[in-house]
DNA sequence: CTTTAAACCTGGTCGC
DNA sequence: TGCGACCAGGTTTAAA
């Protein structure tokens, strides 16, 4: 699935298409995704309503009207595509939103998700404003927000935590948006071993890590996100960041800094890639 | 409380 | 070509 940069990219695309326009119809093809889709409430919130905002919180996208918000999470394989045609006739299209742009031209938003780990849900205006919906209420800090002192936050929250630092930065209750790719990437740039216990990192090391998380996410956003397999932006195009990956899916290939072979290990059921020489 | 493992689901790839 | 094993960008739940 998309991590923060991919969702940010998607949100920008959807915002430019949807802001100021209005929903003219919603068609559901199946509702048995991760959580059953509340068709009635979603239709009520969207139908004939103008879009007032398109926002991101962690890996969630919120499309707001004055009656509430449509929440979208792409899970591992989800796509949300803005199309000028209604009929995409894909096997895994679960919802199609018909739309009239601000300039009056038609558009169709397709929610597609083969594995059905994604989410499509309704939020009240209050929940959307305060990110207090049950799916959003326990989310941690936004790493790229100006209000976030990420180094301070990570250091404070990590005291007493014996979990590996890699899993710690992937914990969305601590910090949102860092998934399996960018966790490995950020740790390589910060020259910190993914195996270290979170509580053992010094303030200086955490500062370095926070800086590299922010840099890695920003670079990925600029490149349009990373596509390994499934991710597509709102125009159904893959992202361009994979050419820049330092360690992810580079097992047994040389480290760009020291030429030591990149190692691949399992941590909490996910693979981690790192340089055993550079990362201490 | 923390940490791990399994579960949810489909499809692509790799080895035989 | 076919088949089974294993893997996948996430999150939650149950279990230890």
PDB file of C-alpha atoms (C1' of nucleotides) in Angstrom:
ATOM      1  CA  UNK A   1       0.000   0.000   0.000  1.00  0.00           C
ATOM      2  CA  UNK A   2       0.710   3.558  -0.199  1.00  0.00           C
ATOM      3  CA  UNK A   3       2.510   5.213   2.646  1.00  0.00           C
ATOM      4  CA  UNK A   4       2.256   8.905   3.476  1.00  0.00           C
ATOM      5  CA  UNK A   5       3.873  10.273   0.288  1.00  0.00           C
ATOM      6  CA  UNK A   6       1.599   8.230  -1.949  1.00  0.00           C
ATOM      7  CA  UNK A   7      -1.524   9.333  -0.090  1.00  0.00           C
ATOM      8  CA  UNK A   8      -0.361  12.958  -0.074  1.00  0.00           C
ATOM      9  CA  UNK A   9       0.126  12.735  -3.810  1.00  0.00           C
ATOM     10  CA  UNK A  10      -3.324  11.235  -4.216  1.00  0.00           C
ATOM     11  CA  UNK A  11      -4.941  13.906  -2.060  1.00  0.00           C
ATOM     12  CA  UNK A  12      -3.420  16.690  -4.166  1.00  0.00           C
ATOM     13  CA  UNK A  13      -4.741  15.065  -7.337  1.00  0.00           C
ATOM     14  CA  UNK A  14      -8.218  14.491  -5.936  1.00  0.00           C
ATOM     15  CA  UNK A  15      -8.342  17.994  -4.490  1.00  0.00           C
ATOM     16  CA  UNK A  16      -7.621  19.610  -7.842  1.00  0.00           C
ATOM     17  CA  UNK A  17     -10.373  17.579  -9.460  1.00  0.00           C
ATOM     18  CA  UNK A  18     -12.983  17.771  -6.725  1.00  0.00           C
ATOM     19  CA  UNK A  19     -12.751  21.070  -4.874  1.00  0.00           C
ATOM     20  CA  UNK A  20     -15.780  23.216  -5.594  1.00  0.00           C
ATOM     21  CA  UNK A  21     -17.516  20.509  -7.607  1.00  0.00           C
ATOM     22  CA  UNK A  22     -20.365  18.276  -6.441  1.00  0.00           C
ATOM     23  CA  UNK A  23     -21.282  14.615  -6.266  1.00  0.00           C
ATOM     24  CA  UNK A  24     -24.081  13.618  -8.631  1.00  0.00           C
ATOM     25  CA  UNK A  25     -24.265   9.906  -7.844  1.00  0.00           C
ATOM     26  CA  UNK A  26     -22.757   6.977  -5.971  1.00  0.00           C
ATOM     27  CA  UNK A  27     -22.793   3.388  -7.167  1.00  0.00           C
ATOM     28  CA  UNK A  28     -21.716   0.504  -4.952  1.00  0.00           C
ATOM     29  CA  UNK A  29     -20.663  -2.788  -6.510  1.00  0.00           C
ATOM     30  CA  UNK A  30     -19.720  -4.579  -3.332  1.00  0.00           C
ATOM     31  CA  UNK A  31     -19.636  -3.511   0.295  1.00  0.00           C
ATOM     32  CA  UNK A  32     -17.774  -6.375   1.966  1.00  0.00           C
ATOM     33  CA  UNK A  33     -14.355  -4.791   2.241  1.00  0.00           C
ATOM     34  CA  UNK A  34     -12.397  -4.599   5.489  1.00  0.00           C
ATOM     35  CA  UNK A  35     -15.366  -2.999   7.205  1.00  0.00           C
ATOM     36  CA  UNK A  36     -18.766  -3.105   5.520  1.00  0.00           C
ATOM     37  CA  UNK A  37     -19.470   0.111   3.613  1.00  0.00           C
ATOM     38  CA  UNK A  38     -22.289   2.221   5.064  1.00  0.00           C
ATOM     39  CA  UNK A  39     -23.868   3.005   1.691  1.00  0.00           C
ATOM     40  CA  UNK A  40     -26.816   4.926   3.059  1.00  0.00           C
ATOM     41  CA  UNK A  41     -24.829   7.384   5.174  1.00  0.00           C
ATOM     42  CA  UNK A  42     -22.183   7.886   2.509  1.00  0.00           C
ATOM     43  CA  UNK A  43     -24.802   8.593  -0.121  1.00  0.00           C
ATOM     44  CA  UNK A  44     -26.527  11.021   2.208  1.00  0.00           C
ATOM     45  CA  UNK A  45     -23.323  12.912   2.946  1.00  0.00           C
ATOM     46  CA  UNK A  46     -22.260  13.160  -0.699  1.00  0.00           C
ATOM     47  CA  UNK A  47     -25.247  13.294  -3.015  1.00  0.00           C
ATOM     48  CA  UNK A  48     -25.727  16.752  -4.553  1.00  0.00           C
ATOM     49  CA  UNK A  49     -23.233  18.195  -2.098  1.00  0.00           C
ATOM     50  CA  UNK A  50     -20.354  20.470  -2.953  1.00  0.00           C
ATOM     51  CA  UNK A  51     -16.834  19.439  -1.914  1.00  0.00           C
ATOM     52  CA  UNK A  52     -15.454  21.963   0.558  1.00  0.00           C
ATOM     53  CA  UNK A  53     -12.089  20.331   1.337  1.00  0.00           C
ATOM     54  CA  UNK A  54      -9.903  17.312   0.579  1.00  0.00           C
ATOM     55  CA  UNK A  55      -7.562  16.468   3.448  1.00  0.00           C
ATOM     56  CA  UNK A  56      -5.032  13.879   4.535  1.00  0.00           C
ATOM     57  CA  UNK A  57      -4.514  12.491   8.040  1.00  0.00           C
ATOM     58  CA  UNK A  58      -1.844   9.818   8.178  1.00  0.00           C
ATOM     59  CA  UNK A  59      -2.674   7.432   5.344  1.00  0.00           C
ATOM     60  CA  UNK A  60      -6.332   8.454   5.285  1.00  0.00           C
ATOM     61  CA  UNK A  61      -7.964  10.818   2.801  1.00  0.00           C
ATOM     62  CA  UNK A  62     -11.061  12.827   3.751  1.00  0.00           C
ATOM     63  CA  UNK A  63     -13.320  14.388   1.133  1.00  0.00           C
ATOM     64  CA  UNK A  64     -15.558  16.875   2.900  1.00  0.00           C
ATOM     65  CA  UNK A  65     -18.956  18.377   2.205  1.00  0.00           C
ATOM     66  CA  UNK A  66     -20.981  20.445   4.608  1.00  0.00           C
ATOM     67  CA  UNK A  67     -22.868  17.296   5.624  1.00  0.00           C
ATOM     68  CA  UNK A  68     -19.761  15.330   6.575  1.00  0.00           C
ATOM     69  CA  UNK A  69     -16.871  13.546   4.937  1.00  0.00           C
ATOM     70  CA  UNK A  70     -16.067  10.515   2.854  1.00  0.00           C
ATOM     71  CA  UNK A  71     -13.081   8.688   4.370  1.00  0.00           C
ATOM     72  CA  UNK A  72     -10.792   6.584   2.210  1.00  0.00           C
ATOM     73  CA  UNK A  73      -7.913   4.289   3.153  1.00  0.00           C
ATOM     74  CA  UNK A  74      -6.203   2.332   0.403  1.00  0.00           C
ATOM     75  CA  UNK A  75      -4.959  -0.581   2.481  1.00  0.00           C
ATOM     76  CA  UNK A  76      -2.299  -2.487   0.557  1.00  0.00           C
ATOM     77  CA  UNK A  77      -3.684  -2.486  -2.953  1.00  0.00           C
ATOM     78  CA  UNK A  78      -6.325   0.235  -3.088  1.00  0.00           C
ATOM     79  CA  UNK A  79      -6.613   2.837  -5.804  1.00  0.00           C
ATOM     80  CA  UNK A  80      -8.746   5.948  -6.055  1.00  0.00           C
ATOM     81  CA  UNK A  81      -8.787   7.090  -9.645  1.00  0.00           C
ATOM     82  CA  UNK A  82     -10.218  10.207 -11.218  1.00  0.00           C
ATOM     83  CA  UNK A  83     -11.511   9.345 -14.662  1.00  0.00           C
ATOM     84  CA  UNK A  84     -13.517  11.094 -17.324  1.00  0.00           C
ATOM     85  CA  UNK A  85     -15.202   7.809 -18.207  1.00  0.00           C
ATOM     86  CA  UNK A  86     -17.684   6.006 -16.023  1.00  0.00           C
ATOM     87  CA  UNK A  87     -17.076   2.548 -17.361  1.00  0.00           C
ATOM     88  CA  UNK A  88     -13.687   1.248 -16.318  1.00  0.00           C
ATOM     89  CA  UNK A  89     -15.103  -2.288 -16.027  1.00  0.00           C
ATOM     90  CA  UNK A  90     -12.436  -3.485 -13.660  1.00  0.00           C
ATOM     91  CA  UNK A  91     -12.837  -6.652 -11.683  1.00  0.00           C
ATOM     92  CA  UNK A  92     -12.212  -4.985  -8.344  1.00  0.00           C
ATOM     93  CA  UNK A  93     -14.018  -1.698  -8.663  1.00  0.00           C
ATOM     94  CA  UNK A  94     -16.146  -1.503  -5.514  1.00  0.00           C
ATOM     95  CA  UNK A  95     -17.505   2.047  -5.676  1.00  0.00           C
ATOM     96  CA  UNK A  96     -17.916   4.615  -8.452  1.00  0.00           C
ATOM     97  CA  UNK A  97     -18.668   8.219  -7.499  1.00  0.00           C
ATOM     98  CA  UNK A  98     -20.176  10.362 -10.241  1.00  0.00           C
ATOM     99  CA  UNK A  99     -19.097  13.952 -10.053  1.00  0.00           C
ATOM    100  CA  UNK A 100     -19.562  17.344 -11.640  1.00  0.00           C
ATOM    101  CA  UNK A 101     -16.465  19.506 -11.501  1.00  0.00           C
ATOM    102  CA  UNK A 102     -16.583  23.174 -10.663  1.00  0.00           C
ATOM    103  CA  UNK A 103     -16.359  24.001 -14.390  1.00  0.00           C
ATOM    104  CA  UNK A 104     -19.356  21.741 -15.070  1.00  0.00           C
ATOM    105  CA  UNK A 105     -17.466  18.877 -16.731  1.00  0.00           C
ATOM    106  CA  UNK A 106     -18.190  15.323 -15.570  1.00  0.00           C
ATOM    107  CA  UNK A 107     -15.754  13.127 -13.643  1.00  0.00           C
ATOM    108  CA  UNK A 108     -15.879   9.682 -12.092  1.00  0.00           C
ATOM    109  CA  UNK A 109     -13.984   8.559  -9.025  1.00  0.00           C
ATOM    110  CA  UNK A 110     -13.279   4.839  -8.945  1.00  0.00           C
ATOM    111  CA  UNK A 111     -12.435   3.075  -5.706  1.00  0.00           C
ATOM    112  CA  UNK A 112     -10.616  -0.123  -6.657  1.00  0.00           C
ATOM    113  CA  UNK A 113      -9.084  -2.611  -4.235  1.00  0.00           C
ATOM    114  CA  UNK A 114      -8.293  -6.247  -5.118  1.00  0.00           C
ATOM    115  CA  UNK A 115      -7.355  -7.380  -1.629  1.00  0.00           C
ATOM    116  CA  UNK A 116     -10.096  -5.339   0.048  1.00  0.00           C
ATOM    117  CA  UNK A 117      -7.908  -4.221   2.966  1.00  0.00           C
ATOM    118  CA  UNK A 118      -8.922  -0.642   2.270  1.00  0.00           C
ATOM    119  CA  UNK A 119     -11.637   1.397   3.907  1.00  0.00           C
ATOM    120  CA  UNK A 120     -14.508   3.532   2.670  1.00  0.00           C
ATOM    121  CA  UNK A 121     -16.413   5.235   5.478  1.00  0.00           C
ATOM    122  CA  UNK A 122     -18.505   8.194   6.502  1.00  0.00           C
ATOM    123  CA  UNK A 123     -17.558  10.796   9.084  1.00  0.00           C
ATOM    124  CA  UNK A 124     -19.630  13.579  10.609  1.00  0.00           C
ATOM    125  CA  UNK A 125     -18.544  17.197  10.082  1.00  0.00           C
ATOM    126  CA  UNK A 126     -17.282  17.259  13.665  1.00  0.00           C
ATOM    127  CA  UNK A 127     -15.311  14.028  13.235  1.00  0.00           C
ATOM    128  CA  UNK A 128     -13.788  15.330  10.017  1.00  0.00           C
ATOM    129  CA  UNK A 129     -12.820  18.640  11.554  1.00  0.00           C
ATOM    130  CA  UNK A 130     -11.221  17.145  14.651  1.00  0.00           C
ATOM    131  CA  UNK A 131     -10.070  13.819  13.184  1.00  0.00           C
ATOM    132  CA  UNK A 132     -12.049  12.187  15.971  1.00  0.00           C
ATOM    133  CA  UNK A 133     -13.608   9.358  13.951  1.00  0.00           C
ATOM    134  CA  UNK A 134     -12.794   5.985  15.479  1.00  0.00           C
ATOM    135  CA  UNK A 135     -10.373   5.226  12.625  1.00  0.00           C
ATOM    136  CA  UNK A 136      -8.528   8.504  13.181  1.00  0.00           C
ATOM    137  CA  UNK A 137      -8.720   9.211  16.889  1.00  0.00           C
ATOM    138  CA  UNK A 138      -5.658   7.238  17.974  1.00  0.00           C
ATOM    139  CA  UNK A 139      -3.340   8.394  15.209  1.00  0.00           C
ATOM    140  CA  UNK A 140       0.030   9.825  16.228  1.00  0.00           C
ATOM    141  CA  UNK A 141       1.824  12.946  15.081  1.00  0.00           C
ATOM    142  CA  UNK A 142       2.010  14.138  11.482  1.00  0.00           C
ATOM    143  CA  UNK A 143       5.722  13.949  10.657  1.00  0.00           C
ATOM    144  CA  UNK A 144       5.608  16.786   8.108  1.00  0.00           C
ATOM    145  CA  UNK A 145       3.431  19.177  10.079  1.00  0.00           C
ATOM    146  CA  UNK A 146       5.008  22.435  11.175  1.00  0.00           C
ATOM    147  CA  UNK A 147       3.475  21.888  14.606  1.00  0.00           C
ATOM    148  CA  UNK A 148       5.364  18.635  15.081  1.00  0.00           C
ATOM    149  CA  UNK A 149       8.749  18.539  16.757  1.00  0.00           C
ATOM    150  CA  UNK A 150       9.369  15.032  15.485  1.00  0.00           C
ATOM    151  CA  UNK A 151      12.746  14.471  17.146  1.00  0.00           C
ATOM    152  CA  UNK A 152      11.434  15.564  20.535  1.00  0.00           C
ATOM    153  CA  UNK A 153       8.273  13.496  20.138  1.00  0.00           C
ATOM    154  CA  UNK A 154      10.074  10.330  19.054  1.00  0.00           C
ATOM    155  CA  UNK A 155      12.622  10.661  21.824  1.00  0.00           C
ATOM    156  CA  UNK A 156      10.008  11.216  24.532  1.00  0.00           C
ATOM    157  CA  UNK A 157       7.751   8.409  23.351  1.00  0.00           C
ATOM    158  CA  UNK A 158      10.598   5.944  22.922  1.00  0.00           C
ATOM    159  CA  UNK A 159      11.786   5.999  26.537  1.00  0.00           C
ATOM    160  CA  UNK A 160      11.086   2.623  28.086  1.00  0.00           C
ATOM    161  CA  UNK A 161      10.244   1.042  24.722  1.00  0.00           C
ATOM    162  CA  UNK A 162      12.139  -2.129  24.020  1.00  0.00           C
ATOM    163  CA  UNK A 163      10.619  -2.632  20.568  1.00  0.00           C
ATOM    164  CA  UNK A 164      13.068  -2.355  17.660  1.00  0.00           C
ATOM    165  CA  UNK A 165      13.344   1.201  16.364  1.00  0.00           C
ATOM    166  CA  UNK A 166      12.084   0.058  12.968  1.00  0.00           C
ATOM    167  CA  UNK A 167       8.795  -1.135  14.407  1.00  0.00           C
ATOM    168  CA  UNK A 168       8.583   1.885  16.672  1.00  0.00           C
ATOM    169  CA  UNK A 169       8.626   4.368  13.778  1.00  0.00           C
ATOM    170  CA  UNK A 170       6.066   2.258  11.912  1.00  0.00           C
ATOM    171  CA  UNK A 171       3.631   2.453  14.833  1.00  0.00           C
ATOM    172  CA  UNK A 172       0.879   4.803  13.647  1.00  0.00           C
ATOM    173  CA  UNK A 173      -0.069   5.648  17.229  1.00  0.00           C
ATOM    174  CA  UNK A 174       3.366   7.256  17.564  1.00  0.00           C
ATOM    175  CA  UNK A 175       3.882   8.815  14.152  1.00  0.00           C
ATOM    176  CA  UNK A 176       1.690   8.399  11.074  1.00  0.00           C
ATOM    177  CA  UNK A 177       2.626   7.630   7.522  1.00  0.00           C
ATOM    178  CA  UNK A 178       5.886   5.718   7.883  1.00  0.00           C
ATOM    179  CA  UNK A 179       5.338   2.305   6.334  1.00  0.00           C
ATOM    180  CA  UNK A 180       7.606  -0.575   5.476  1.00  0.00           C
ATOM    181  CA  UNK A 181       9.486   1.078   2.625  1.00  0.00           C
ATOM    182  CA  UNK A 182      10.230   4.438   4.214  1.00  0.00           C
ATOM    183  CA  UNK A 183      11.062   2.894   7.595  1.00  0.00           C
ATOM    184  CA  UNK A 184      13.978   0.991   6.040  1.00  0.00           C
ATOM    185  CA  UNK A 185      14.978   3.943   3.883  1.00  0.00           C
ATOM    186  CA  UNK A 186      14.990   6.488   6.720  1.00  0.00           C
ATOM    187  CA  UNK A 187      17.047   4.232   8.993  1.00  0.00           C
ATOM    188  CA  UNK A 188      19.661   3.775   6.289  1.00  0.00           C
ATOM    189  CA  UNK A 189      19.985   7.522   5.760  1.00  0.00           C
ATOM    190  CA  UNK A 190      20.232   8.048   9.524  1.00  0.00           C
ATOM    191  CA  UNK A 191      22.831   5.254   9.763  1.00  0.00           C
ATOM    192  CA  UNK A 192      20.925   3.561  12.564  1.00  0.00           C
ATOM    193  CA  UNK A 193      20.403  -0.193  12.762  1.00  0.00           C
ATOM    194  CA  UNK A 194      16.754  -1.255  12.561  1.00  0.00           C
ATOM    195  CA  UNK A 195      17.475  -3.796  15.285  1.00  0.00           C
ATOM    196  CA  UNK A 196      18.284  -1.260  17.994  1.00  0.00           C
ATOM    197  CA  UNK A 197      15.778  -0.954  20.802  1.00  0.00           C
ATOM    198  CA  UNK A 198      13.916   2.353  20.573  1.00  0.00           C
ATOM    199  CA  UNK A 199      14.754   3.258  24.163  1.00  0.00           C
ATOM    200  CA  UNK A 200      18.474   2.851  23.491  1.00  0.00           C
ATOM    201  CA  UNK A 201      18.707   5.625  20.910  1.00  0.00           C
ATOM    202  CA  UNK A 202      20.325   8.808  22.187  1.00  0.00           C
ATOM    203  CA  UNK A 203      18.724  12.197  21.733  1.00  0.00           C
ATOM    204  CA  UNK A 204      21.229  12.956  18.986  1.00  0.00           C
ATOM    205  CA  UNK A 205      20.490   9.745  17.132  1.00  0.00           C
ATOM    206  CA  UNK A 206      16.755  10.348  17.366  1.00  0.00           C
ATOM    207  CA  UNK A 207      17.267  13.824  16.015  1.00  0.00           C
ATOM    208  CA  UNK A 208      19.138  12.376  13.043  1.00  0.00           C
ATOM    209  CA  UNK A 209      16.441   9.786  12.468  1.00  0.00           C
ATOM    210  CA  UNK A 210      13.624  12.340  12.652  1.00  0.00           C
ATOM    211  CA  UNK A 211      15.427  14.531  10.136  1.00  0.00           C
ATOM    212  CA  UNK A 212      15.887  11.619   7.721  1.00  0.00           C
ATOM    213  CA  UNK A 213      12.259  10.483   8.067  1.00  0.00           C
ATOM    214  CA  UNK A 214      11.145  13.976   7.097  1.00  0.00           C
ATOM    215  CA  UNK A 215      13.644  14.221   4.239  1.00  0.00           C
ATOM    216  CA  UNK A 216      12.778  10.784   2.884  1.00  0.00           C
ATOM    217  CA  UNK A 217       9.040  11.461   2.937  1.00  0.00           C
ATOM    218  CA  UNK A 218       9.487  14.887   1.318  1.00  0.00           C
ATOM    219  CA  UNK A 219      11.705  13.519  -1.452  1.00  0.00           C
ATOM    220  CA  UNK A 220       9.195  10.751  -2.127  1.00  0.00           C
ATOM    221  CA  UNK A 221       6.341  13.228  -2.354  1.00  0.00           C
ATOM    222  CA  UNK A 222       8.350  15.288  -4.824  1.00  0.00           C
ATOM    223  CA  UNK A 223       9.020  12.177  -6.923  1.00  0.00           C
ATOM    224  CA  UNK A 224       5.312  11.365  -7.000  1.00  0.00           C
ATOM    225  CA  UNK A 225       5.490   8.439  -4.580  1.00  0.00           C
ATOM    226  CA  UNK A 226       6.923   4.948  -4.837  1.00  0.00           C
ATOM    227  CA  UNK A 227       5.400   2.222  -6.956  1.00  0.00           C
ATOM    228  CA  UNK A 228       6.544  -1.318  -6.482  1.00  0.00           C
ATOM    229  CA  UNK A 229       3.483  -3.179  -7.442  1.00  0.00           C
ATOM    230  CA  UNK A 230       0.113  -1.686  -6.857  1.00  0.00           C
ATOM    231  CA  UNK A 231       0.233   1.975  -6.097  1.00  0.00           C
ATOM    232  CA  UNK A 232      -1.268   4.351  -8.629  1.00  0.00           C
ATOM    233  CA  UNK A 233      -2.024   8.045  -8.256  1.00  0.00           C
ATOM    234  CA  UNK A 234      -5.346   9.686  -9.031  1.00  0.00           C
ATOM    235  CA  UNK A 235      -4.528   9.524 -12.757  1.00  0.00           C
ATOM    236  CA  UNK A 236      -3.812   5.780 -12.586  1.00  0.00           C
ATOM    237  CA  UNK A 237      -0.081   6.410 -13.095  1.00  0.00           C
ATOM    238  CA  UNK A 238       2.730   4.822 -11.067  1.00  0.00           C
ATOM    239  CA  UNK A 239       4.999   6.909  -8.824  1.00  0.00           C
ATOM    240  CA  UNK A 240       8.623   7.675  -9.640  1.00  0.00           C
ATOM    241  CA  UNK A 241      10.481   7.135  -6.363  1.00  0.00           C
ATOM    242  CA  UNK A 242      11.553   3.516  -6.778  1.00  0.00           C
ATOM    243  CA  UNK A 243      14.603   4.582  -8.762  1.00  0.00           C
ATOM    244  CA  UNK A 244      15.802   6.352  -5.622  1.00  0.00           C
ATOM    245  CA  UNK A 245      15.426   3.527  -3.128  1.00  0.00           C
ATOM    246  CA  UNK A 246      18.639   2.976  -1.195  1.00  0.00           C
ATOM    247  CA  UNK A 247      17.891  -0.347   0.488  1.00  0.00           C
ATOM    248  CA  UNK A 248      14.284  -1.444   0.030  1.00  0.00           C
ATOM    249  CA  UNK A 249      14.113  -4.638  -2.049  1.00  0.00           C
ATOM    250  CA  UNK A 250      17.877  -4.421  -2.621  1.00  0.00           C
ATOM    251  CA  UNK A 251      18.868  -7.534  -0.675  1.00  0.00           C
ATOM    252  CA  UNK A 252      22.385  -8.786  -1.549  1.00  0.00           C
ATOM    253  CA  UNK A 253      23.049  -5.698  -3.628  1.00  0.00           C
ATOM    254  CA  UNK A 254      25.856  -3.334  -2.657  1.00  0.00           C
ATOM    255  CA  UNK A 255      25.276  -0.440  -0.293  1.00  0.00           C
ATOM    256  CA  UNK A 256      25.623   2.836  -2.190  1.00  0.00           C
ATOM    257  CA  UNK A 257      28.016   4.173   0.447  1.00  0.00           C
ATOM    258  CA  UNK A 258      30.262   1.253   1.413  1.00  0.00           C
ATOM    259  CA  UNK A 259      29.411  -1.562  -1.074  1.00  0.00           C
ATOM    260  CA  UNK A 260      28.654  -3.999   1.747  1.00  0.00           C
ATOM    261  CA  UNK A 261      25.784  -6.269   0.696  1.00  0.00           C
ATOM    262  CA  UNK A 262      22.371  -5.113   1.884  1.00  0.00           C
ATOM    263  CA  UNK A 263      20.776  -7.552   4.325  1.00  0.00           C
ATOM    264  CA  UNK A 264      17.136  -8.601   4.449  1.00  0.00           C
ATOM    265  CA  UNK A 265      15.702  -9.624   7.817  1.00  0.00           C
ATOM    266  CA  UNK A 266      12.234 -10.219   9.253  1.00  0.00           C
ATOM    267  CA  UNK A 267      10.929  -7.917  11.982  1.00  0.00           C
ATOM    268  CA  UNK A 268       7.433  -8.296  13.401  1.00  0.00           C
ATOM    269  CA  UNK A 269       6.368 -10.184  10.313  1.00  0.00           C
ATOM    270  CA  UNK A 270       7.673  -7.605   7.825  1.00  0.00           C
ATOM    271  CA  UNK A 271      10.939  -7.544   5.934  1.00  0.00           C
ATOM    272  CA  UNK A 272      13.543  -4.907   6.748  1.00  0.00           C
ATOM    273  CA  UNK A 273      16.481  -3.992   4.511  1.00  0.00           C
ATOM    274  CA  UNK A 274      19.656  -2.436   5.881  1.00  0.00           C
ATOM    275  CA  UNK A 275      23.398  -2.086   5.547  1.00  0.00           C
ATOM    276  CA  UNK A 276      25.095  -3.993   8.388  1.00  0.00           C
ATOM    277  CA  UNK A 277      28.228  -1.875   8.018  1.00  0.00           C
ATOM    278  CA  UNK A 278      26.846   1.669   7.778  1.00  0.00           C
ATOM    279  CA  UNK A 279      23.987   1.269  10.217  1.00  0.00           C
ATOM    280  CA  UNK A 280      25.048   1.036  13.847  1.00  0.00           C
TER     281      UNK A 280
ATOM    282  C1'  DC B   1       1.168  -2.683  29.914  1.00  0.00           C
ATOM    283  C1'  DT B   2       4.238  -4.514  25.705  1.00  0.00           C
ATOM    284  C1'  DT B   3       5.318  -7.494  21.982  1.00  0.00           C
ATOM    285  C1'  DT B   4       4.476 -11.048  18.629  1.00  0.00           C
ATOM    286  C1'  DA B   5       1.829 -13.797  15.453  1.00  0.00           C
ATOM    287  C1'  DA B   6      -2.040 -14.455  12.868  1.00  0.00           C
ATOM    288  C1'  DA B   7      -5.754 -12.831  10.360  1.00  0.00           C
ATOM    289  C1'  DC B   8      -8.063 -10.357   6.697  1.00  0.00           C
ATOM    290  C1'  DC B   9      -7.883 -11.077   0.749  1.00  0.00           C
ATOM    291  C1'  DT B  10      -6.248 -11.481  -4.160  1.00  0.00           C
ATOM    292  C1'  DG B  11      -2.721 -11.847  -7.455  1.00  0.00           C
ATOM    293  C1'  DG B  12       1.955 -12.044  -9.098  1.00  0.00           C
ATOM    294  C1'  DT B  13       6.242 -14.550  -9.198  1.00  0.00           C
ATOM    295  C1'  DC B  14       9.368 -18.269  -8.693  1.00  0.00           C
ATOM    296  C1'  DG B  15      10.839 -23.030  -8.551  1.00  0.00           C
ATOM    297  C1'  DC B  16       9.867 -27.612  -9.851  1.00  0.00           C
TER     298       DC B  16
ATOM    299  C1'  DT C   1       1.641 -25.136 -19.005  1.00  0.00           C
ATOM    300  C1'  DG C   2       0.426 -26.244 -14.281  1.00  0.00           C
ATOM    301  C1'  DC C   3       0.696 -26.210  -9.381  1.00  0.00           C
ATOM    302  C1'  DG C   4       2.082 -25.124  -4.821  1.00  0.00           C
ATOM    303  C1'  DA C   5       4.681 -22.056  -1.878  1.00  0.00           C
ATOM    304  C1'  DC C   6       5.587 -17.634  -0.733  1.00  0.00           C
ATOM    305  C1'  DC C   7       5.470 -12.842  -1.053  1.00  0.00           C
ATOM    306  C1'  DA C   8       3.191  -8.005  -1.147  1.00  0.00           C
ATOM    307  C1'  DG C   9       3.232  -0.497   0.426  1.00  0.00           C
ATOM    308  C1'  DG C  10      -1.592  -1.947   6.271  1.00  0.00           C
ATOM    309  C1'  DT C  11      -4.091  -2.467  10.369  1.00  0.00           C
ATOM    310  C1'  DT C  12      -6.378  -4.942  13.943  1.00  0.00           C
ATOM    311  C1'  DT C  13      -7.164  -8.728  16.957  1.00  0.00           C
ATOM    312  C1'  DA C  14      -5.980 -12.400  19.868  1.00  0.00           C
ATOM    313  C1'  DA C  15      -2.500 -14.496  22.414  1.00  0.00           C
ATOM    314  C1'  DA C  16       1.659 -14.710  25.113  1.00  0.00           C
TER     315       DA C  16
END
